[in-house]
Amino acid sequence: MEEKDYNFSWEQLGDIEEGRPNLGNKTSVAVYRLMQYTMRAVLEKEYGDEQTRLMLVQAGRLAGREFCRNVLDTSLPLNKFIAQLHDSLLDLEIGVLKVEKSDVENLNFIVTVSEDLDCSGLPIKGVTVCDYDEGFIEGIFSVYTGKKFDVKEVDCWTTGERTCRFAIHQIS
Ligand SMILES: [Zn+2]
């Protein structure tokens, strides 16, 4: 995927410490989901399901790239980088990352994210919904390695699994 020039910078997230001296930087998962799924509903109505899916992947990719650049230490070797990613996803209460399979030579991985922020506990609907997360993971891996990746969510809470499972493949 080409990296487009979006009008986003990490500074747009603001100085949360200054702005919320009493409430701090936490909110509830329901509020996060309320924003995500109302936005999704509006986008689906305006642009259709597939286009919306692609836009969510794109937004996730942008987030993953910026997250990698601003939060993660990309100078670490792969195993330490993944351990760091695991720790920051846990610290930020995004989910519990586990690597199920890793082919380091070809940069192919299967990872799971349990208690995922986006979908854990949602009604089963037979299709995966963590499109944003697909992009997020792809963005992180592409910035870290400088290569291109395809990331596909193969299992999700909404397909009846108790975890989200992502297949990550280097494509160039
Ligand atoms: Zn999921």
PDB file of C-alpha atoms and ligand atoms in Angstrom:
ATOM      1  CA  MET A   1       0.000   0.000   0.000  1.00  0.00           C
ATOM      2  CA  GLU A   2       1.228   3.500  -0.778  1.00  0.00           C
ATOM      3  CA  GLU A   3       1.672   5.789   2.159  1.00  0.00           C
ATOM      4  CA  LYS A   4      -0.545   8.752   1.409  1.00  0.00           C
ATOM      5  CA  ASP A   5       0.035  12.191   2.774  1.00  0.00           C
ATOM      6  CA  TYR A   6      -2.714  12.527   5.370  1.00  0.00           C
ATOM      7  CA  ASN A   7      -3.311  15.610   7.437  1.00  0.00           C
ATOM      8  CA  PHE A   8      -2.486  13.943  10.723  1.00  0.00           C
ATOM      9  CA  SER A   9       0.249  14.407  13.269  1.00  0.00           C
ATOM     10  CA  TRP A  10       0.725  12.954  16.735  1.00  0.00           C
ATOM     11  CA  GLU A  11       0.419  16.503  18.165  1.00  0.00           C
ATOM     12  CA  GLN A  12      -3.271  16.502  17.201  1.00  0.00           C
ATOM     13  CA  LEU A  13      -3.840  14.167  20.148  1.00  0.00           C
ATOM     14  CA  GLY A  14      -3.079  17.162  22.338  1.00  0.00           C
ATOM     15  CA  ASP A  15      -1.626  17.591  25.793  1.00  0.00           C
ATOM     16  CA  ILE A  16      -3.952  15.297  27.714  1.00  0.00           C
ATOM     17  CA  GLU A  17      -2.216  15.827  31.036  1.00  0.00           C
ATOM     18  CA  GLU A  18      -2.761  19.545  30.823  1.00  0.00           C
ATOM     19  CA  GLY A  19      -6.256  19.309  29.391  1.00  0.00           C
ATOM     20  CA  ARG A  20      -7.631  16.678  31.770  1.00  0.00           C
ATOM     21  CA  PRO A  21      -5.858  17.213  35.092  1.00  0.00           C
ATOM     22  CA  ASN A  22      -8.622  15.457  37.029  1.00  0.00           C
ATOM     23  CA  LEU A  23     -10.090  12.965  34.550  1.00  0.00           C
ATOM     24  CA  GLY A  24      -6.752  11.859  33.076  1.00  0.00           C
ATOM     25  CA  ASN A  25      -6.338   9.865  29.866  1.00  0.00           C
ATOM     26  CA  LYS A  26      -8.781   6.992  30.508  1.00  0.00           C
ATOM     27  CA  THR A  27     -12.304   6.491  29.287  1.00  0.00           C
ATOM     28  CA  SER A  28     -14.620   3.493  29.072  1.00  0.00           C
ATOM     29  CA  VAL A  29     -14.518   0.800  26.392  1.00  0.00           C
ATOM     30  CA  ALA A  30     -18.230   1.381  25.737  1.00  0.00           C
ATOM     31  CA  VAL A  31     -17.539   5.036  24.872  1.00  0.00           C
ATOM     32  CA  TYR A  32     -14.708   4.037  22.528  1.00  0.00           C
ATOM     33  CA  ARG A  33     -16.978   1.515  20.829  1.00  0.00           C
ATOM     34  CA  LEU A  34     -19.855   3.982  20.682  1.00  0.00           C
ATOM     35  CA  MET A  35     -17.703   6.322  18.619  1.00  0.00           C
ATOM     36  CA  GLN A  36     -16.271   3.579  16.423  1.00  0.00           C
ATOM     37  CA  TYR A  37     -19.537   1.818  15.608  1.00  0.00           C
ATOM     38  CA  THR A  38     -21.630   4.972  15.090  1.00  0.00           C
ATOM     39  CA  MET A  39     -18.931   6.306  12.774  1.00  0.00           C
ATOM     40  CA  ARG A  40     -18.887   2.982  10.990  1.00  0.00           C
ATOM     41  CA  ALA A  41     -22.679   2.996  10.617  1.00  0.00           C
ATOM     42  CA  VAL A  42     -22.620   6.488   9.087  1.00  0.00           C
ATOM     43  CA  LEU A  43     -19.763   5.600   6.725  1.00  0.00           C
ATOM     44  CA  GLU A  44     -21.534   2.385   5.647  1.00  0.00           C
ATOM     45  CA  LYS A  45     -24.707   4.312   4.895  1.00  0.00           C
ATOM     46  CA  GLU A  46     -22.774   6.902   2.884  1.00  0.00           C
ATOM     47  CA  TYR A  47     -20.187   4.751   1.121  1.00  0.00           C
ATOM     48  CA  GLY A  48     -21.308   1.118   1.405  1.00  0.00           C
ATOM     49  CA  ASP A  49     -19.838  -1.755   3.406  1.00  0.00           C
ATOM     50  CA  GLU A  50     -16.762  -2.543   1.312  1.00  0.00           C
ATOM     51  CA  GLN A  51     -15.640   1.049   0.890  1.00  0.00           C
ATOM     52  CA  THR A  52     -16.101   1.590   4.621  1.00  0.00           C
ATOM     53  CA  ARG A  53     -14.050  -1.499   5.389  1.00  0.00           C
ATOM     54  CA  LEU A  54     -11.243  -0.179   3.202  1.00  0.00           C
ATOM     55  CA  MET A  55     -11.373   3.249   4.857  1.00  0.00           C
ATOM     56  CA  LEU A  56     -11.184   1.677   8.318  1.00  0.00           C
ATOM     57  CA  VAL A  57      -8.165  -0.391   7.249  1.00  0.00           C
ATOM     58  CA  GLN A  58      -6.606   2.782   5.857  1.00  0.00           C
ATOM     59  CA  ALA A  59      -7.224   4.717   9.086  1.00  0.00           C
ATOM     60  CA  GLY A  60      -5.831   1.817  11.111  1.00  0.00           C
ATOM     61  CA  ARG A  61      -2.752   1.740   8.885  1.00  0.00           C
ATOM     62  CA  LEU A  62      -2.170   5.459   9.448  1.00  0.00           C
ATOM     63  CA  ALA A  63      -2.622   4.944  13.194  1.00  0.00           C
ATOM     64  CA  GLY A  64      -0.232   1.970  13.197  1.00  0.00           C
ATOM     65  CA  ARG A  65       2.430   3.919  11.335  1.00  0.00           C
ATOM     66  CA  GLU A  66       2.197   6.897  13.670  1.00  0.00           C
ATOM     67  CA  PHE A  67       1.993   4.650  16.733  1.00  0.00           C
ATOM     68  CA  CYS A  68       5.148   2.865  15.633  1.00  0.00           C
ATOM     69  CA  ARG A  69       6.987   6.135  14.977  1.00  0.00           C
ATOM     70  CA  ASN A  70       5.867   7.906  18.152  1.00  0.00           C
ATOM     71  CA  VAL A  71       5.518   5.170  20.749  1.00  0.00           C
ATOM     72  CA  LEU A  72       7.669   2.179  19.803  1.00  0.00           C
ATOM     73  CA  ASP A  73      11.439   1.837  19.656  1.00  0.00           C
ATOM     74  CA  THR A  74      12.134   0.674  16.100  1.00  0.00           C
ATOM     75  CA  SER A  75      15.843   0.164  16.787  1.00  0.00           C
ATOM     76  CA  LEU A  76      15.103  -3.049  18.730  1.00  0.00           C
ATOM     77  CA  PRO A  77      15.682  -6.473  17.160  1.00  0.00           C
ATOM     78  CA  LEU A  78      12.492  -8.301  16.112  1.00  0.00           C
ATOM     79  CA  ASN A  79      11.966 -10.423  19.241  1.00  0.00           C
ATOM     80  CA  LYS A  80      12.456  -7.443  21.546  1.00  0.00           C
ATOM     81  CA  PHE A  81      10.316  -5.261  19.293  1.00  0.00           C
ATOM     82  CA  ILE A  82       7.443  -7.765  19.519  1.00  0.00           C
ATOM     83  CA  ALA A  83       7.865  -7.994  23.294  1.00  0.00           C
ATOM     84  CA  GLN A  84       7.705  -4.194  23.447  1.00  0.00           C
ATOM     85  CA  LEU A  85       4.577  -4.204  21.250  1.00  0.00           C
ATOM     86  CA  HIS A  86       2.999  -6.791  23.547  1.00  0.00           C
ATOM     87  CA  ASP A  87       3.767  -4.628  26.589  1.00  0.00           C
ATOM     88  CA  SER A  88       2.448  -1.414  25.094  1.00  0.00           C
ATOM     89  CA  LEU A  89      -0.803  -3.050  23.895  1.00  0.00           C
ATOM     90  CA  LEU A  90      -1.210  -4.317  27.440  1.00  0.00           C
ATOM     91  CA  ASP A  91      -0.314  -0.975  29.077  1.00  0.00           C
ATOM     92  CA  LEU A  92      -2.770   0.850  26.834  1.00  0.00           C
ATOM     93  CA  GLU A  93      -5.397  -1.830  27.507  1.00  0.00           C
ATOM     94  CA  ILE A  94      -5.844  -2.492  23.783  1.00  0.00           C
ATOM     95  CA  GLY A  95      -5.526  -6.276  24.064  1.00  0.00           C
ATOM     96  CA  VAL A  96      -3.337  -9.240  24.909  1.00  0.00           C
ATOM     97  CA  LEU A  97      -0.974 -10.046  22.031  1.00  0.00           C
ATOM     98  CA  LYS A  98       0.337 -13.554  21.498  1.00  0.00           C
ATOM     99  CA  VAL A  99       2.488 -14.832  18.646  1.00  0.00           C
ATOM    100  CA  GLU A 100       1.212 -18.256  17.552  1.00  0.00           C
ATOM    101  CA  LYS A 101       3.502 -18.825  14.588  1.00  0.00           C
ATOM    102  CA  SER A 102       6.487 -16.926  13.394  1.00  0.00           C
ATOM    103  CA  ASP A 103       8.544 -17.397  10.266  1.00  0.00           C
ATOM    104  CA  VAL A 104      11.145 -14.711  10.848  1.00  0.00           C
ATOM    105  CA  GLU A 105      13.017 -15.366   7.621  1.00  0.00           C
ATOM    106  CA  ASN A 106       9.980 -14.646   5.419  1.00  0.00           C
ATOM    107  CA  LEU A 107       8.351 -12.256   7.906  1.00  0.00           C
ATOM    108  CA  ASN A 108       5.145 -14.304   8.113  1.00  0.00           C
ATOM    109  CA  PHE A 109       3.319 -14.447  11.420  1.00  0.00           C
ATOM    110  CA  ILE A 110       0.086 -15.585  13.000  1.00  0.00           C
ATOM    111  CA  VAL A 111      -0.792 -13.546  16.072  1.00  0.00           C
ATOM    112  CA  THR A 112      -3.805 -13.418  18.347  1.00  0.00           C
ATOM    113  CA  VAL A 113      -5.168 -10.446  20.266  1.00  0.00           C
ATOM    114  CA  SER A 114      -7.380 -11.478  23.164  1.00  0.00           C
ATOM    115  CA  GLU A 115      -9.773  -9.232  25.074  1.00  0.00           C
ATOM    116  CA  ASP A 116      -9.500  -6.992  22.037  1.00  0.00           C
ATOM    117  CA  LEU A 117     -10.722  -3.428  22.526  1.00  0.00           C
ATOM    118  CA  ASP A 118     -12.766  -3.396  19.327  1.00  0.00           C
ATOM    119  CA  CYS A 119     -14.723  -6.631  19.324  1.00  0.00           C
ATOM    120  CA  SER A 120     -14.538  -8.745  22.483  1.00  0.00           C
ATOM    121  CA  GLY A 121     -18.072  -9.434  23.663  1.00  0.00           C
ATOM    122  CA  LEU A 122     -19.795  -8.206  20.487  1.00  0.00           C
ATOM    123  CA  PRO A 123     -22.750 -10.150  19.053  1.00  0.00           C
ATOM    124  CA  ILE A 124     -21.711 -12.950  16.675  1.00  0.00           C
ATOM    125  CA  LYS A 125     -22.359 -11.907  13.074  1.00  0.00           C
ATOM    126  CA  GLY A 126     -20.368 -14.369  11.010  1.00  0.00           C
ATOM    127  CA  VAL A 127     -17.845 -11.868   9.642  1.00  0.00           C
ATOM    128  CA  THR A 128     -14.730 -10.318  11.185  1.00  0.00           C
ATOM    129  CA  VAL A 129     -15.002  -6.663  12.242  1.00  0.00           C
ATOM    130  CA  CYS A 130     -11.486  -5.662  13.275  1.00  0.00           C
ATOM    131  CA  ASP A 131     -10.684  -3.941   9.985  1.00  0.00           C
ATOM    132  CA  TYR A 132      -9.038  -1.018  11.761  1.00  0.00           C
ATOM    133  CA  ASP A 133      -6.781  -3.457  13.641  1.00  0.00           C
ATOM    134  CA  GLU A 134      -5.729  -5.139  10.390  1.00  0.00           C
ATOM    135  CA  GLY A 135      -4.471  -1.770   9.212  1.00  0.00           C
ATOM    136  CA  PHE A 136      -2.971  -0.950  12.605  1.00  0.00           C
ATOM    137  CA  ILE A 137      -0.836  -4.109  12.631  1.00  0.00           C
ATOM    138  CA  GLU A 138       0.136  -3.604   8.999  1.00  0.00           C
ATOM    139  CA  GLY A 139       1.203  -0.008   9.698  1.00  0.00           C
ATOM    140  CA  ILE A 140       3.373  -1.059  12.632  1.00  0.00           C
ATOM    141  CA  PHE A 141       5.099  -3.897  10.748  1.00  0.00           C
ATOM    142  CA  SER A 142       5.677  -1.828   7.625  1.00  0.00           C
ATOM    143  CA  VAL A 143       7.286   1.069   9.502  1.00  0.00           C
ATOM    144  CA  TYR A 144       9.398  -1.282  11.616  1.00  0.00           C
ATOM    145  CA  THR A 145      10.686  -3.364   8.694  1.00  0.00           C
ATOM    146  CA  GLY A 146      10.438  -0.885   5.799  1.00  0.00           C
ATOM    147  CA  LYS A 147       8.630  -3.664   3.849  1.00  0.00           C
ATOM    148  CA  LYS A 148       5.040  -4.075   2.708  1.00  0.00           C
ATOM    149  CA  PHE A 149       2.608  -6.372   4.448  1.00  0.00           C
ATOM    150  CA  ASP A 150      -0.786  -7.939   3.976  1.00  0.00           C
ATOM    151  CA  VAL A 151      -2.691  -8.444   7.235  1.00  0.00           C
ATOM    152  CA  LYS A 152      -5.930 -10.398   7.368  1.00  0.00           C
ATOM    153  CA  GLU A 153      -8.074 -11.062  10.417  1.00  0.00           C
ATOM    154  CA  VAL A 154      -8.961 -14.747  10.084  1.00  0.00           C
ATOM    155  CA  ASP A 155     -10.862 -15.207  13.364  1.00  0.00           C
ATOM    156  CA  CYS A 156     -12.717 -12.686  15.480  1.00  0.00           C
ATOM    157  CA  TRP A 157     -15.069 -12.629  18.451  1.00  0.00           C
ATOM    158  CA  THR A 158     -17.793 -11.852  15.887  1.00  0.00           C
ATOM    159  CA  THR A 159     -17.079 -15.077  13.983  1.00  0.00           C
ATOM    160  CA  GLY A 160     -17.495 -17.082  17.180  1.00  0.00           C
ATOM    161  CA  GLU A 161     -13.857 -17.253  18.357  1.00  0.00           C
ATOM    162  CA  ARG A 162     -12.856 -16.034  21.795  1.00  0.00           C
ATOM    163  CA  THR A 163      -9.899 -14.165  20.328  1.00  0.00           C
ATOM    164  CA  CYS A 164      -8.935 -12.224  17.212  1.00  0.00           C
ATOM    165  CA  ARG A 165      -6.420 -13.998  15.008  1.00  0.00           C
ATOM    166  CA  PHE A 166      -4.395 -12.158  12.353  1.00  0.00           C
ATOM    167  CA  ALA A 167      -2.335 -13.595   9.497  1.00  0.00           C
ATOM    168  CA  ILE A 168       0.568 -11.267   8.693  1.00  0.00           C
ATOM    169  CA  HIS A 169       2.474 -11.768   5.430  1.00  0.00           C
ATOM    170  CA  GLN A 170       5.261  -9.762   3.940  1.00  0.00           C
ATOM    171  CA  ILE A 171       4.379  -9.005   0.311  1.00  0.00           C
ATOM    172  CA  SER A 172       7.488  -7.161  -0.875  1.00  0.00           C
TER     173      SER A 172
HETATM  174 ZN    ZN B   1     -11.770  -9.130  16.072  1.00  0.00          ZN
END
